[in-house]
Coordinates of N, CA and C in Angstrom, one line a residue:
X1 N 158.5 88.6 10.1 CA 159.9 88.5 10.0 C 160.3 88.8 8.6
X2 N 159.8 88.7 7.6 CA 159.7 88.7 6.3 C 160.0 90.4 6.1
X3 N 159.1 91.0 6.5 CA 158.6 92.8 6.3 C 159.8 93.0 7.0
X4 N 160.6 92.6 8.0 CA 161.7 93.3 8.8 C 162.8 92.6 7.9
X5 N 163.2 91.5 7.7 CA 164.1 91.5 6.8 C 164.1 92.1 5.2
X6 N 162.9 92.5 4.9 CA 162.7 93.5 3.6 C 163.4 94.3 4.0
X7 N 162.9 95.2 5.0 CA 163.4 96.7 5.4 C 164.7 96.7 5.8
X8 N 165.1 96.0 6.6 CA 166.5 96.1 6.5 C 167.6 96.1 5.4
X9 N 167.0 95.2 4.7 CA 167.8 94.7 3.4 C 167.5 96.2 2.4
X10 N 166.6 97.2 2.5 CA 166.4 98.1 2.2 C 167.1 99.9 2.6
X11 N 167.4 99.2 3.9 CA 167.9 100.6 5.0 C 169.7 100.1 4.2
X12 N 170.0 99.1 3.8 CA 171.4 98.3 3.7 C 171.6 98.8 2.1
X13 N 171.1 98.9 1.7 CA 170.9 99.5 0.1 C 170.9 100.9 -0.1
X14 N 170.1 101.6 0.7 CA 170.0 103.0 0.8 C 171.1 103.6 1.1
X15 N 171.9 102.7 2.3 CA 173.0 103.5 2.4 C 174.3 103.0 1.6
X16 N 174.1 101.8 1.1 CA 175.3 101.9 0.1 C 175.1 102.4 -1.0
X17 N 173.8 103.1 -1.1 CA 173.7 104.0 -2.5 C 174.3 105.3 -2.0
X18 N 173.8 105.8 -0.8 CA 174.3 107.1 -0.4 C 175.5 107.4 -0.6
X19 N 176.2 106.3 0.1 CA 177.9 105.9 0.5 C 178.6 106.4 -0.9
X20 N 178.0 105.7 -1.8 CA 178.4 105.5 -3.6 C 178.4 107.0 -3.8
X21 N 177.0 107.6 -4.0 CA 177.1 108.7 -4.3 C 177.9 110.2 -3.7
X22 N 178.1 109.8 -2.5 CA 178.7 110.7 -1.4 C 180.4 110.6 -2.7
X23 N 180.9 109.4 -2.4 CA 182.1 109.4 -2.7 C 182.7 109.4 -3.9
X24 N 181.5 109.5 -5.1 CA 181.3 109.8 -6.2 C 181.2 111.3 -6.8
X25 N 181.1 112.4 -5.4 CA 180.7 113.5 -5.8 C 181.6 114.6 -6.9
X26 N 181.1 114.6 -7.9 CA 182.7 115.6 -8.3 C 182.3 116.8 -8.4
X27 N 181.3 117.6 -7.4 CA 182.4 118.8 -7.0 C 183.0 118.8 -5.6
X28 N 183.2 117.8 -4.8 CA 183.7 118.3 -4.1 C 183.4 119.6 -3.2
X29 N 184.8 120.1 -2.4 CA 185.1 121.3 -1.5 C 186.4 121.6 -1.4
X30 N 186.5 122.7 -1.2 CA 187.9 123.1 -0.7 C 187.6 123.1 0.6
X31 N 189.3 122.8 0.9 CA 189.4 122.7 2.2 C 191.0 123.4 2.8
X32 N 191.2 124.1 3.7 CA 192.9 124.8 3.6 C 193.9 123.9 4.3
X33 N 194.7 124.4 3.4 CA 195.9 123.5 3.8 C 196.9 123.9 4.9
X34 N 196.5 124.5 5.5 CA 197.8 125.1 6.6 C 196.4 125.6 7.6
X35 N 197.0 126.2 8.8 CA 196.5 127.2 9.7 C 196.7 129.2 9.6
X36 N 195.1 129.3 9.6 CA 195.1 130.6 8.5 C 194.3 131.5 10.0
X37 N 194.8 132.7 9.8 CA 194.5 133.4 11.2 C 193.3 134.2 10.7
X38 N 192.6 134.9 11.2 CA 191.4 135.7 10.8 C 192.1 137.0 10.2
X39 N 191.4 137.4 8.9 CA 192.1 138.4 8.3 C 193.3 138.0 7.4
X40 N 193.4 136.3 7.1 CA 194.6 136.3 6.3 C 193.7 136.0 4.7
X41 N 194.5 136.5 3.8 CA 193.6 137.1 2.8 C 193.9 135.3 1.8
X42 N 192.8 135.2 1.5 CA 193.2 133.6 0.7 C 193.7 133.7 -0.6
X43 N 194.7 132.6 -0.8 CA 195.3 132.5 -2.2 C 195.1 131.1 -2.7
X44 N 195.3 130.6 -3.9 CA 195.0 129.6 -4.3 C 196.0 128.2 -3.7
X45 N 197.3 129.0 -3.3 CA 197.8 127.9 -2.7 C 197.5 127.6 -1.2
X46 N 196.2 128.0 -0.7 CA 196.1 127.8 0.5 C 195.4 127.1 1.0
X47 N 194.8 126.5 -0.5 CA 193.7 126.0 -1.0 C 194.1 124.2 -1.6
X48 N 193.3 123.5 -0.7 CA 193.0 122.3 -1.9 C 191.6 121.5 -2.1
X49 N 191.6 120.9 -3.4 CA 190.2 120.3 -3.6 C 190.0 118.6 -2.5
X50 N 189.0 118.7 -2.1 CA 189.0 117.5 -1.3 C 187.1 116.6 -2.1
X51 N 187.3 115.3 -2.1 CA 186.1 114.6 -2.3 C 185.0 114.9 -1.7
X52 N 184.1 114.2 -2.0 CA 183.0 113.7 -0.9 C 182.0 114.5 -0.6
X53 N 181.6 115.5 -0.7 CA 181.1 116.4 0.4 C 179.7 117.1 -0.5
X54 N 178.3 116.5 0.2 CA 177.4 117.5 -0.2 C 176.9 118.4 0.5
X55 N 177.4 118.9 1.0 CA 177.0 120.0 1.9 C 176.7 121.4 0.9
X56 N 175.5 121.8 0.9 CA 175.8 123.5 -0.3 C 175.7 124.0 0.6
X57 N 176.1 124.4 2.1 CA 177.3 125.5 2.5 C 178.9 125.5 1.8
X58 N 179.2 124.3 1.6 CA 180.6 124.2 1.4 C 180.9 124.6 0.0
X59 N 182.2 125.8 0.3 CA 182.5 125.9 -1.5 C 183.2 125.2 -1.8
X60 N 182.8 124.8 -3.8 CA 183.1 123.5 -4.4 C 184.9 124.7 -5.1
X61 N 185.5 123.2 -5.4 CA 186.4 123.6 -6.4 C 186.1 124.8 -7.5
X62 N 184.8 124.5 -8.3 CA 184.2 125.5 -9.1 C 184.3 126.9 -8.7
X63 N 184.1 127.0 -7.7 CA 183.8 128.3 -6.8 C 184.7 128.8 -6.5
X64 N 185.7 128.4 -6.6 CA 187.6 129.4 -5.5 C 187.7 130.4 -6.0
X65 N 187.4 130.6 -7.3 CA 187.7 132.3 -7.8 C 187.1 133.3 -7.0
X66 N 185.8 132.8 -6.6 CA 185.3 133.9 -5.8 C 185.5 133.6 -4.1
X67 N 186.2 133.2 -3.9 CA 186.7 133.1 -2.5 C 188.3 133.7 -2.3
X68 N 189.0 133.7 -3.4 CA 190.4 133.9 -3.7 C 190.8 135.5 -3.5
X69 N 191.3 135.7 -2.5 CA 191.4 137.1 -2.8 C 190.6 137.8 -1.3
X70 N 189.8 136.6 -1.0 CA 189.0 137.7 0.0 C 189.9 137.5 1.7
X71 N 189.6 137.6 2.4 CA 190.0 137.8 3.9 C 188.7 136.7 4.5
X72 N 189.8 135.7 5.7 CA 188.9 135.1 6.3 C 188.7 135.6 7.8
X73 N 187.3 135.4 7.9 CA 186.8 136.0 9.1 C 187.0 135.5 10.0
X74 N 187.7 134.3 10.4 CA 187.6 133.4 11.6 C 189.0 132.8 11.5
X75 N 189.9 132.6 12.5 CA 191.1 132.0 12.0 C 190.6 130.2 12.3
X76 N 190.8 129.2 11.1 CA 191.0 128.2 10.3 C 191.7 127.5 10.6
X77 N 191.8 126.3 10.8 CA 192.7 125.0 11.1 C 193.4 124.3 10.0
X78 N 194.1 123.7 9.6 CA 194.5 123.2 8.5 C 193.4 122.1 8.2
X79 N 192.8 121.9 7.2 CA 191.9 120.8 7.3 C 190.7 121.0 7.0
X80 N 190.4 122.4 7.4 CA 189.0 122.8 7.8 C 188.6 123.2 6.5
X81 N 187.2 122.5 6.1 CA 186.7 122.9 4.7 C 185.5 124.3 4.5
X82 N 185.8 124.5 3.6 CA 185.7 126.3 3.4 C 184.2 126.4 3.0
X83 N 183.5 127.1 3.7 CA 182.5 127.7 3.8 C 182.1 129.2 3.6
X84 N 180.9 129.4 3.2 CA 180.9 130.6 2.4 C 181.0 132.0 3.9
X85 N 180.3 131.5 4.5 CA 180.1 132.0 6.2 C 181.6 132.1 6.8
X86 N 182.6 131.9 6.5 CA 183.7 132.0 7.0 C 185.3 132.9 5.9
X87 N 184.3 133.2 5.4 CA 185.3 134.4 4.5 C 184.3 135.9 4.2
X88 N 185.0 137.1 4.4 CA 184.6 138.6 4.6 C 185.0 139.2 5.2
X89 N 184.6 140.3 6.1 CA 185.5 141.2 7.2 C 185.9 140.1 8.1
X90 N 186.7 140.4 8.6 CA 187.2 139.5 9.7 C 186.1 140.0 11.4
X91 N 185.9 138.9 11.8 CA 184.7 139.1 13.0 C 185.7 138.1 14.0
X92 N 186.7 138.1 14.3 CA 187.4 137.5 15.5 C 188.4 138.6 15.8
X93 N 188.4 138.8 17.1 CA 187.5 138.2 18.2 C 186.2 138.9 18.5
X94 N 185.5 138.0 18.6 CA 184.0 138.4 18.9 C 183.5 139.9 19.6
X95 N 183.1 140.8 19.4 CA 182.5 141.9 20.4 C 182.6 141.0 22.2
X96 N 183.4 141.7 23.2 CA 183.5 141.6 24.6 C 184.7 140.6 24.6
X97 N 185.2 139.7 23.7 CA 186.7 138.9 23.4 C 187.6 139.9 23.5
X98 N 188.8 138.8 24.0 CA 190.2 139.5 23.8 C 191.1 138.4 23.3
X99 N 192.0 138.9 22.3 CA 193.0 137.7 22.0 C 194.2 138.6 22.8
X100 N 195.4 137.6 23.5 CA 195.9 137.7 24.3 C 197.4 136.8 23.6
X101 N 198.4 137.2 23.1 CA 200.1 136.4 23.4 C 200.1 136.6 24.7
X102 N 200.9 135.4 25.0 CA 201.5 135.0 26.3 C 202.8 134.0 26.3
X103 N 204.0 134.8 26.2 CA 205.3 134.4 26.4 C 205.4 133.5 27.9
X104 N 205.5 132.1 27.3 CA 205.9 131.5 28.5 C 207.3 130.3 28.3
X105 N 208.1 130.1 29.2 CA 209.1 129.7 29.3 C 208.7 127.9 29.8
X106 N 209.3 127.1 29.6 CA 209.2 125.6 29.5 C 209.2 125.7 31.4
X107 N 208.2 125.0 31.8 CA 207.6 124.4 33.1 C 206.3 125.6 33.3
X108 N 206.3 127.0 32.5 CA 205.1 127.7 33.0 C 203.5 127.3 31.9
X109 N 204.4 125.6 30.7 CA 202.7 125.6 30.4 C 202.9 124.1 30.2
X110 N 201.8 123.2 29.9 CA 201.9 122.1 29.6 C 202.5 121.5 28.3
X111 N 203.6 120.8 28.0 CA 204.1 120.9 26.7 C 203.3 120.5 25.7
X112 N 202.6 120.3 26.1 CA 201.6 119.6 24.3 C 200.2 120.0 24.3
X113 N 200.6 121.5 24.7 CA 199.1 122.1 24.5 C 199.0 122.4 23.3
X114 N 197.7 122.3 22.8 CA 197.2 122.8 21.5 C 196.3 123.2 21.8
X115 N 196.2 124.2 20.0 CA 194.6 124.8 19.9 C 193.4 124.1 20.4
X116 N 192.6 125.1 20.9 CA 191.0 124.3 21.6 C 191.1 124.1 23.0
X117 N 192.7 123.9 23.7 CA 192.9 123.4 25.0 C 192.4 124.9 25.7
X118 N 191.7 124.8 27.0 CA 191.2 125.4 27.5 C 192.0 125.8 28.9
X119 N 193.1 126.7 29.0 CA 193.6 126.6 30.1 C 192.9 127.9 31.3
X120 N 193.9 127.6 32.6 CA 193.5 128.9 33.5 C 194.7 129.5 33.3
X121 N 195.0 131.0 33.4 CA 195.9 131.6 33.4 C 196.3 132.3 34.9
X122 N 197.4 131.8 35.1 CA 197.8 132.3 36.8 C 199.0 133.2 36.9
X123 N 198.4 134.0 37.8 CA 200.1 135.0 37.8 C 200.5 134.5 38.8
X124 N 202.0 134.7 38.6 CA 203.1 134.3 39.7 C 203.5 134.9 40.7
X125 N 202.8 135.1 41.6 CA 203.9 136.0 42.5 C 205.5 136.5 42.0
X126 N 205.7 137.8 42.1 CA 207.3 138.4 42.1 C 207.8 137.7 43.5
X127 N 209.2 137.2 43.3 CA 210.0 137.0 44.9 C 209.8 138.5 45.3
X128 N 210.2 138.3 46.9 CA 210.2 139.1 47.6 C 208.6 140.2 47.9
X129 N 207.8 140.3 46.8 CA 207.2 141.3 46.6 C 205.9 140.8 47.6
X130 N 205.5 141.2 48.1 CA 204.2 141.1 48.9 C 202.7 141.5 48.3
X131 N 201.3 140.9 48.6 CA 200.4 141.0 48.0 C 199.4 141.1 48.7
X132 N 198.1 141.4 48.5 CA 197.1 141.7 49.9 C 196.1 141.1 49.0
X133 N 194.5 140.9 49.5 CA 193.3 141.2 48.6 C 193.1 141.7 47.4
X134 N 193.7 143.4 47.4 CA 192.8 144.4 47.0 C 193.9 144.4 45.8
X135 N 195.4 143.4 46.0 CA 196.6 143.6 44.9 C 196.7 142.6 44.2
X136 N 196.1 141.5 44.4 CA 195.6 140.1 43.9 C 195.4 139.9 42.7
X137 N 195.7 139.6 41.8 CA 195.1 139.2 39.9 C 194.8 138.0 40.3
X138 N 193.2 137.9 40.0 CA 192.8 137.1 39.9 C 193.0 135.6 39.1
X139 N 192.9 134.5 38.9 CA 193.0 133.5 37.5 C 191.9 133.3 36.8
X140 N 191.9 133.4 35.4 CA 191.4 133.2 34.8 C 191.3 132.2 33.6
X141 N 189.9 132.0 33.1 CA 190.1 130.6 31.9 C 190.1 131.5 30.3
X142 N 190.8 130.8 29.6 CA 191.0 131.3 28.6 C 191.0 130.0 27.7
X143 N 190.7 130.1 26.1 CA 191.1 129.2 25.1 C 192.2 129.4 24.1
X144 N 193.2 128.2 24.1 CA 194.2 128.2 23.3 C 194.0 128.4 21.5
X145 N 194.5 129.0 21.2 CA 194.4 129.6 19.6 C 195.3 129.0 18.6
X146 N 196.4 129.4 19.4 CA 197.5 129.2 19.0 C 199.1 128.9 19.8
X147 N 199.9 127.9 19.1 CA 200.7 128.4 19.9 C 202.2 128.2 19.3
X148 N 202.9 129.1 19.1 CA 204.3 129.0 18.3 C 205.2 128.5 19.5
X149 N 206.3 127.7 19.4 CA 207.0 126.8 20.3 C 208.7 127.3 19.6
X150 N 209.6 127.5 20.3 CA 210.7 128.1 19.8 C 211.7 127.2 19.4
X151 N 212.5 127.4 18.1 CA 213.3 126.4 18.1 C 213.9 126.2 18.9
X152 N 214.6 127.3 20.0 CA 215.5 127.0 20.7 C 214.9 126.4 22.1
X153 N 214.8 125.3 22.8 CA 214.3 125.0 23.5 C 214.2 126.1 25.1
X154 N 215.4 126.6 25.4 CA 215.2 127.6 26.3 C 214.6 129.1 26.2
X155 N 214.4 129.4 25.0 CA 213.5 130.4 24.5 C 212.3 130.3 25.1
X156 N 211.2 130.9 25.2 CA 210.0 131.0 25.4 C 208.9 130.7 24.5
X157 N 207.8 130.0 24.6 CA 206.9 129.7 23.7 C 206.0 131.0 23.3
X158 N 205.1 130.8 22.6 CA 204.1 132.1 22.9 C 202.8 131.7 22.2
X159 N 202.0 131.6 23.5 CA 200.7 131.1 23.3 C 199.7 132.0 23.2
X160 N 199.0 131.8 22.0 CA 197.4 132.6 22.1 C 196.6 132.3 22.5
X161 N 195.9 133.3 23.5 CA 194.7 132.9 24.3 C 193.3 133.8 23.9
X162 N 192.7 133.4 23.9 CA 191.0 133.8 23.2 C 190.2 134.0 24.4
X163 N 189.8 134.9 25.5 CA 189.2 135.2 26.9 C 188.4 136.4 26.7
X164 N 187.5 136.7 27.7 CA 186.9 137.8 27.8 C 188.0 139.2 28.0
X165 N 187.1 140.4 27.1 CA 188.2 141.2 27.0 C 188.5 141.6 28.7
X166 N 187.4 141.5 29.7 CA 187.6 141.9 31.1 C 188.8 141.4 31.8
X167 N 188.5 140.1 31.5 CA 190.0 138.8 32.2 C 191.3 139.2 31.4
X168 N 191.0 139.5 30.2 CA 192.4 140.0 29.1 C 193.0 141.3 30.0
X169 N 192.2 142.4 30.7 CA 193.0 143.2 31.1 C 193.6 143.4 32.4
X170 N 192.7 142.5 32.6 CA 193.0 142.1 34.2 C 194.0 141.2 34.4
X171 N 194.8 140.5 33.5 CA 195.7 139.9 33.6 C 196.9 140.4 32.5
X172 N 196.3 141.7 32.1 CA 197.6 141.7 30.9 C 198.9 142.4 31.8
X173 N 199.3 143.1 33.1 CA 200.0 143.4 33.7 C 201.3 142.1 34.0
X174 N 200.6 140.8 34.3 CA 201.7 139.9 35.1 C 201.9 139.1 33.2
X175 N 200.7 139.0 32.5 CA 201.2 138.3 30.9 C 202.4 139.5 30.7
X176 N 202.8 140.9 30.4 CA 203.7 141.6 30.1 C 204.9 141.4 30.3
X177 N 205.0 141.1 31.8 CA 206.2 140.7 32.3 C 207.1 139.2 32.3
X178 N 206.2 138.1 32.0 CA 206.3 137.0 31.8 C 206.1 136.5 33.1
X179 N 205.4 137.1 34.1 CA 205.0 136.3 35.4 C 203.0 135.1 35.5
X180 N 203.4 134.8 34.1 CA 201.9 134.0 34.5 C 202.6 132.5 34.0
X181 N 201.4 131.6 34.5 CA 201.6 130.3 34.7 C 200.3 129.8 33.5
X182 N 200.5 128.7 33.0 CA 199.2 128.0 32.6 C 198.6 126.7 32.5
X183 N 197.7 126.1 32.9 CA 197.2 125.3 33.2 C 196.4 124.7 32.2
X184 N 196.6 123.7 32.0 CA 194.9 123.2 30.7 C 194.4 122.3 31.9
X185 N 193.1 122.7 31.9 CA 191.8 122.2 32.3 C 190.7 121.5 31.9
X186 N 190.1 120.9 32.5 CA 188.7 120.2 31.2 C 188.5 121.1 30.3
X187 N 187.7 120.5 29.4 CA 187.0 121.7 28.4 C 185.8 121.2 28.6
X188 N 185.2 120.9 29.6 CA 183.9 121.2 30.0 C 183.6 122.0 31.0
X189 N 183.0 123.1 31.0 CA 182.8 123.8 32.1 C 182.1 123.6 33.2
X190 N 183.0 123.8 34.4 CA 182.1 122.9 35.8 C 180.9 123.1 36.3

């Protein structure tokens, strides 16, 4: 009982040494302050220093000169701390991706979708128009990117969706016209 209450009392120290040091760290990271799309070129104000962080992937305050100025490859969340792997040519969307806008009008999406939400995208039948098998668009799942919401409430929102470029073309006919529907769905796939 003795050797186990040592060690504990030792695991309990280790980590309030850690803890200490972690939040003692002064360099830090940057991390951005807004939502930044792939290809948007970084400036200092897009930038802030955040504590804590020993990660040497992460660039430190020290480091922003050479990050400043360049283009990020991946679009960024507000929040998200800056890594060296995530600034250069822009590589979104991935080889066989499609990013996709999709104008939709309040009842064709869920109102409080955000980025990451994983929806299906469904076309609407036209009234009147008739449809067979062979004239059918399929539904497809796609991931939320983005999504700009209009001031004017009867306006249209316009959500970015991140899908295979195959499903991107195959539904960009009914997205054109404003006849698709969207759905968020698990984000685990069945």
């Amino acid at each position: 009982m003795l050797f186990g209450g040592i060690v504990v009392l030792a695991c309990a120290f280790a980590s309030a040494a850690l803890t200490l040091r972690v939040g003692a760290s002064k360099d830090g990271a940057l991390a951005v302050q807004a939502d930044l799309q792939a290809g948007h070129i970084l400036t200092a104000a897009d930038l802030r220093a955040v504590k804590g962080s020993m990660d040497a992937d992460l660039v430190t305050p020290d480091r922003a000169r050479k990050v400043i100025g360049r283009q990020t490859k991946v679009p960024l969340m507000a929040g998200t701390l800056l890594t060296a792997n995530v600034v250069g040519d822009p590589a979104f969307p991935q080889p066989g991706l499609a990013v996709i806008g999709v104008a939709v009008k309040p009842g064709q999406y869920p109102p409080d979708l955000a980025p990451g939400n994983r929806v299906s995208v469904s076309p609407i039948p036209e009234a009147g128009v008739m449809t067979d098998e062979k004239t059918k668009v399929k539904t497809v799942v796609a991931v939320v990117t983005k999504v700009d919401r209009p001031e004017q409430p009867q306006n249209p929102a316009v959500v970015t969706l991140l899908l295979p470029q195959a499903d991107a073309q195959s539904v960009s006919a009914p997205v054109a016209q404003g006849l698709v529907s969207l759905m968020q769905i698990s984000p685990k796939t069945p």
